[in-house]
Amino acid sequence: MTKLMLKSRNLLLAVLGASLLLAGATTAQAATSGQATEKPTIVLLHGAYADGSSWSGVTSRLQSDGYNVVAPAVPLRGIASDTSYLSGVLANISGPKVLVGHSYGGALVSELAGTAGVKSLVYVAAFIPQAGETLGALNSQFPGSELGDITTVISYPGGVDLALNPATAGPVLGADIPARQGAVFLAAQRPVAASAFSEPVEKSAPAALPKYAVIPTGDKAIAPAAERFMATRAGATKVEIEGASHLVAVSQPAAVTKVIERAAR
């Protein structure tokens, strides 16, 4: 009887031990799986004259694919001022982040690239400046930009803003979107401080940080040659979208979303 009880006890201990090992392995596997599948928050920074709605097509696709998306309203008061504000926005976003910038927003992405948790950068028809450069100088370095031909000046007691001329800006910014959609965009435009284009950028994006550049070959606001130059210099993976305009995130949101999700992985 004693031997039988001893054997039963040993068998019970063996079963319990195996169960604990299995439970531990399952827990570890679940933890590892959770880490591997954790999706970063996608932070979408719009460009000059725009607001977060310019990302609507991209935002809806990212959300459908399970990503948390933040598309803040950029103040458009200048690079240093906007960077300061957006630093506060990023401080309230926990976990890994992918920063995406369109046009002027690319300069802000570069300034914010060293923020804790940022895992990759995406530049969409965007400036990719280095420390000490100005966006105005970069845009005039290569022929092809018609941005200066479509802006008007708004002077007020506190400074000078640039706005878009609704009569001429549509074909330059969004030749591949319906004219009515372009007119809605221009009616709701948000002027940008003129100093934003002459203000030197303080930081270059870290060289080791993965970067992607979406280059619309039909861009008339920032010359595609300038975008290729900046992307190559920054070591970014270039993705060209044939014939797309400067508002490529509006006209081809699926293609832009694909690049962003590539960066997120």
Coordinates of C-alpha atoms in Angstrom, one line a residue:
M1 CA 0.0 0.0 0.0
T2 CA 2.8 2.4 0.9
K3 CA 4.6 1.7 -2.4
L4 CA 1.3 2.3 -4.3
M5 CA 0.8 5.6 -2.6
L6 CA 4.4 6.7 -3.3
K7 CA 4.0 5.9 -7.0
S8 CA 0.7 7.8 -7.1
R9 CA 2.3 10.8 -5.4
N10 CA 5.3 10.7 -7.8
L11 CA 2.9 10.5 -10.8
L12 CA 0.9 13.4 -9.5
L13 CA 4.0 15.5 -9.0
A14 CA 5.2 14.7 -12.6
V15 CA 1.8 15.7 -14.1
L16 CA 1.8 19.0 -12.1
G17 CA 5.4 19.7 -13.1
A18 CA 4.6 19.2 -16.7
S19 CA 1.5 21.4 -16.5
L20 CA 3.5 24.2 -14.9
L21 CA 6.2 24.0 -17.6
L22 CA 3.5 24.0 -20.3
A23 CA 1.8 27.0 -18.7
G24 CA 5.1 28.8 -18.5
A25 CA 6.0 28.1 -22.1
T26 CA 2.5 29.2 -23.2
T27 CA 2.8 32.5 -21.2
A28 CA 6.2 33.2 -22.6
Q29 CA 5.0 32.5 -26.1
A30 CA 2.0 34.8 -25.7
A31 CA 4.3 37.5 -24.4
T32 CA 6.7 37.2 -27.3
S33 CA 3.8 37.1 -29.7
G34 CA 2.3 40.2 -28.2
Q35 CA 5.7 42.0 -28.5
A36 CA 6.1 40.9 -32.1
T37 CA 2.6 42.0 -33.2
E38 CA 2.5 45.3 -31.3
K39 CA 1.6 48.0 -33.8
P40 CA 3.1 51.4 -33.6
T41 CA 0.9 54.6 -33.5
I42 CA 1.0 56.3 -36.9
V43 CA 1.5 60.1 -36.5
L44 CA 0.5 62.0 -39.6
L45 CA 1.8 65.6 -40.0
H46 CA 0.1 67.6 -42.7
G47 CA 1.9 70.3 -44.8
A48 CA 1.5 74.0 -45.2
Y49 CA -2.0 75.3 -46.1
A50 CA -3.6 72.0 -45.0
D51 CA -5.1 70.3 -42.0
G52 CA -5.5 66.7 -40.8
S53 CA -8.3 66.1 -43.2
S54 CA -5.8 65.9 -46.0
W55 CA -4.9 62.5 -44.5
S56 CA -8.5 61.2 -44.4
G57 CA -8.1 58.5 -47.1
V58 CA -4.9 57.3 -45.5
T59 CA -6.2 57.5 -41.9
S60 CA -9.3 55.3 -42.7
R61 CA -7.2 52.6 -44.3
L62 CA -4.7 52.5 -41.5
Q63 CA -7.5 52.3 -38.9
S64 CA -9.1 49.5 -40.8
D65 CA -5.8 47.6 -40.7
G66 CA -5.7 48.0 -36.9
Y67 CA -3.4 51.0 -36.4
N68 CA -3.9 53.8 -34.0
V69 CA -3.6 57.0 -35.9
V70 CA -3.0 60.6 -34.7
A71 CA -3.3 63.4 -37.2
P72 CA -2.8 66.6 -35.2
A73 CA -3.5 70.1 -36.5
V74 CA 0.0 71.6 -37.1
P75 CA 0.0 75.3 -36.0
L76 CA 2.0 76.4 -39.1
R77 CA 3.7 79.1 -37.2
G78 CA 7.3 78.1 -38.1
I79 CA 9.5 75.1 -37.7
A80 CA 10.7 75.8 -34.1
S81 CA 7.3 76.8 -32.9
D82 CA 5.6 73.9 -34.5
T83 CA 8.2 71.4 -33.3
S84 CA 7.7 72.6 -29.8
Y85 CA 4.0 72.1 -29.9
L86 CA 4.2 68.7 -31.6
S87 CA 6.7 67.5 -29.0
G88 CA 3.9 67.9 -26.5
V89 CA 1.6 65.9 -28.7
L90 CA 4.1 63.1 -29.0
A91 CA 4.7 63.1 -25.3
N92 CA 1.2 61.9 -24.8
I93 CA 1.5 58.9 -27.2
S94 CA 3.0 55.9 -25.5
G95 CA 4.8 53.0 -27.2
P96 CA 6.4 52.9 -30.7
K97 CA 5.6 55.6 -33.2
V98 CA 6.0 56.1 -36.9
L99 CA 6.2 59.7 -38.0
V100 CA 4.8 60.6 -41.4
G101 CA 5.2 64.1 -42.9
H102 CA 3.7 65.7 -46.0
S103 CA 5.5 68.6 -47.7
Y104 CA 6.4 71.1 -45.0
G105 CA 5.6 68.4 -42.5
G106 CA 8.7 66.6 -43.6
A107 CA 10.9 69.2 -41.9
L108 CA 8.9 68.7 -38.7
V109 CA 9.4 64.9 -38.9
S110 CA 13.1 65.4 -39.1
E111 CA 13.1 67.7 -36.1
L112 CA 11.1 65.2 -34.1
A113 CA 12.8 62.1 -35.3
G114 CA 14.8 61.7 -32.0
T115 CA 11.7 61.5 -29.9
A116 CA 11.5 58.5 -27.7
G117 CA 9.7 55.6 -29.3
V118 CA 10.1 56.7 -32.9
K119 CA 10.9 53.7 -35.0
S120 CA 10.8 54.9 -38.6
L121 CA 10.0 58.0 -40.7
V122 CA 8.0 58.4 -43.9
Y123 CA 8.3 61.5 -46.1
V124 CA 5.4 62.0 -48.5
A125 CA 6.1 64.5 -51.3
A126 CA 8.1 66.2 -48.5
F127 CA 11.2 68.1 -47.6
I128 CA 13.9 66.1 -46.0
P129 CA 16.2 68.9 -44.8
Q130 CA 19.5 68.7 -42.9
A131 CA 20.5 70.9 -40.0
G132 CA 21.1 74.5 -41.0
E133 CA 19.1 74.3 -44.3
T134 CA 16.0 76.3 -45.2
L135 CA 13.0 75.0 -47.1
G136 CA 13.0 77.9 -49.4
A137 CA 16.6 77.3 -50.5
L138 CA 16.0 73.6 -50.9
N139 CA 13.0 74.2 -53.1
S140 CA 14.9 76.6 -55.3
Q141 CA 17.9 74.3 -55.7
F142 CA 16.2 72.4 -58.5
P143 CA 14.0 73.7 -61.3
G144 CA 10.4 72.6 -61.6
S145 CA 8.6 74.0 -58.5
E146 CA 5.7 76.3 -59.3
L147 CA 4.8 77.0 -55.7
G148 CA 6.0 80.6 -55.7
D149 CA 3.6 81.3 -58.6
I150 CA 0.5 80.4 -56.7
T151 CA 0.9 82.1 -53.3
T152 CA -0.4 85.4 -52.0
V153 CA 0.7 87.4 -49.0
I154 CA -1.4 88.2 -45.9
S155 CA 0.1 91.0 -43.8
Y156 CA -1.2 91.6 -40.3
P157 CA 0.1 93.4 -37.2
G158 CA 1.8 90.2 -35.9
G159 CA 3.6 89.2 -39.0
V160 CA 3.3 87.9 -42.6
D161 CA 1.5 84.7 -43.8
L162 CA 1.5 83.0 -47.1
A163 CA -1.8 81.7 -48.6
L164 CA -2.7 79.9 -51.8
N165 CA -4.4 81.7 -54.7
P166 CA -7.6 79.6 -55.4
A167 CA -7.6 80.7 -59.0
T168 CA -4.2 79.2 -59.8
A169 CA -3.3 76.7 -57.1
G170 CA -5.5 73.7 -58.0
P171 CA -3.5 72.4 -61.1
V172 CA -0.2 72.9 -59.3
L173 CA -1.0 71.1 -56.1
G174 CA -3.6 68.5 -57.2
A175 CA -3.9 68.0 -60.9
D176 CA -4.9 64.4 -60.4
I177 CA -7.8 65.1 -58.0
P178 CA -11.3 66.2 -59.1
A179 CA -11.5 70.0 -59.5
R180 CA -14.4 70.2 -57.0
Q181 CA -12.4 68.4 -54.4
G182 CA -9.5 70.7 -55.0
A183 CA -11.8 73.7 -54.6
V184 CA -13.0 72.4 -51.2
F185 CA -9.3 72.0 -50.1
L186 CA -8.5 75.6 -51.2
A187 CA -11.6 77.1 -49.5
A188 CA -10.5 75.6 -46.2
Q189 CA -6.8 76.3 -46.5
R190 CA -4.8 77.4 -43.5
P191 CA -2.1 80.0 -44.3
V192 CA 1.4 79.4 -43.1
A193 CA 3.9 81.9 -41.6
A194 CA 6.1 83.1 -44.4
S195 CA 9.1 82.7 -42.0
A196 CA 8.7 79.0 -42.1
F197 CA 10.4 78.8 -45.4
S198 CA 13.4 80.9 -44.4
E199 CA 13.9 79.5 -40.9
P200 CA 16.9 77.2 -40.6
V201 CA 16.2 73.6 -39.6
E202 CA 18.0 72.8 -36.3
K203 CA 18.3 69.0 -36.6
S204 CA 18.9 66.3 -39.2
A205 CA 17.1 63.0 -38.8
P206 CA 19.3 60.3 -37.2
A207 CA 21.2 58.4 -39.9
A208 CA 20.4 55.0 -38.5
L209 CA 16.6 55.5 -38.3
P210 CA 14.8 53.8 -41.2
K211 CA 13.3 56.3 -43.6
Y212 CA 11.0 56.0 -46.6
A213 CA 10.2 58.7 -49.2
V214 CA 7.1 58.7 -51.4
I215 CA 8.0 60.7 -54.5
P216 CA 5.1 61.7 -56.8
T217 CA 6.6 62.1 -60.3
G218 CA 4.0 64.8 -61.2
D219 CA 4.7 67.0 -58.3
K220 CA 4.8 70.7 -59.2
A221 CA 5.1 72.1 -55.7
I222 CA 8.4 70.4 -54.8
A223 CA 10.3 69.3 -57.9
P224 CA 10.7 65.4 -58.0
A225 CA 14.4 65.9 -58.7
A226 CA 14.7 67.8 -55.3
E227 CA 12.7 65.0 -53.6
R228 CA 15.0 62.3 -55.1
F229 CA 18.1 64.3 -54.0
M230 CA 16.9 64.7 -50.5
A231 CA 15.8 61.1 -50.1
T232 CA 19.1 59.7 -51.5
R233 CA 21.1 62.0 -49.2
A234 CA 19.1 60.9 -46.2
G235 CA 19.4 57.2 -47.1
A236 CA 15.7 56.8 -47.5
T237 CA 14.0 54.0 -49.4
K238 CA 12.4 55.7 -52.4
V239 CA 9.0 54.8 -53.7
E240 CA 7.9 56.7 -56.8
I241 CA 4.3 57.0 -57.8
E242 CA 4.0 57.7 -61.5
G243 CA 2.1 60.8 -62.5
A244 CA 0.9 61.6 -59.0
S245 CA 0.6 65.2 -57.8
H246 CA 1.8 66.9 -54.7
L247 CA -1.5 65.9 -53.0
V248 CA -0.6 62.3 -53.5
A249 CA -2.0 61.2 -50.1
V250 CA -5.4 62.6 -51.4
S251 CA -5.3 61.2 -54.9
Q252 CA -3.6 57.8 -54.1
P253 CA -4.2 57.0 -50.4
A254 CA -3.9 53.3 -50.9
A255 CA -0.4 53.6 -52.4
V256 CA 0.7 55.9 -49.6
T257 CA -0.8 53.7 -46.9
K258 CA 1.1 50.7 -48.3
V259 CA 4.4 52.6 -47.8
I260 CA 3.5 53.7 -44.3
E261 CA 2.6 50.1 -43.2
R262 CA 5.8 48.9 -44.7
A263 CA 7.6 51.4 -42.4
A264 CA 5.5 50.3 -39.5
R265 CA 6.6 46.7 -39.9

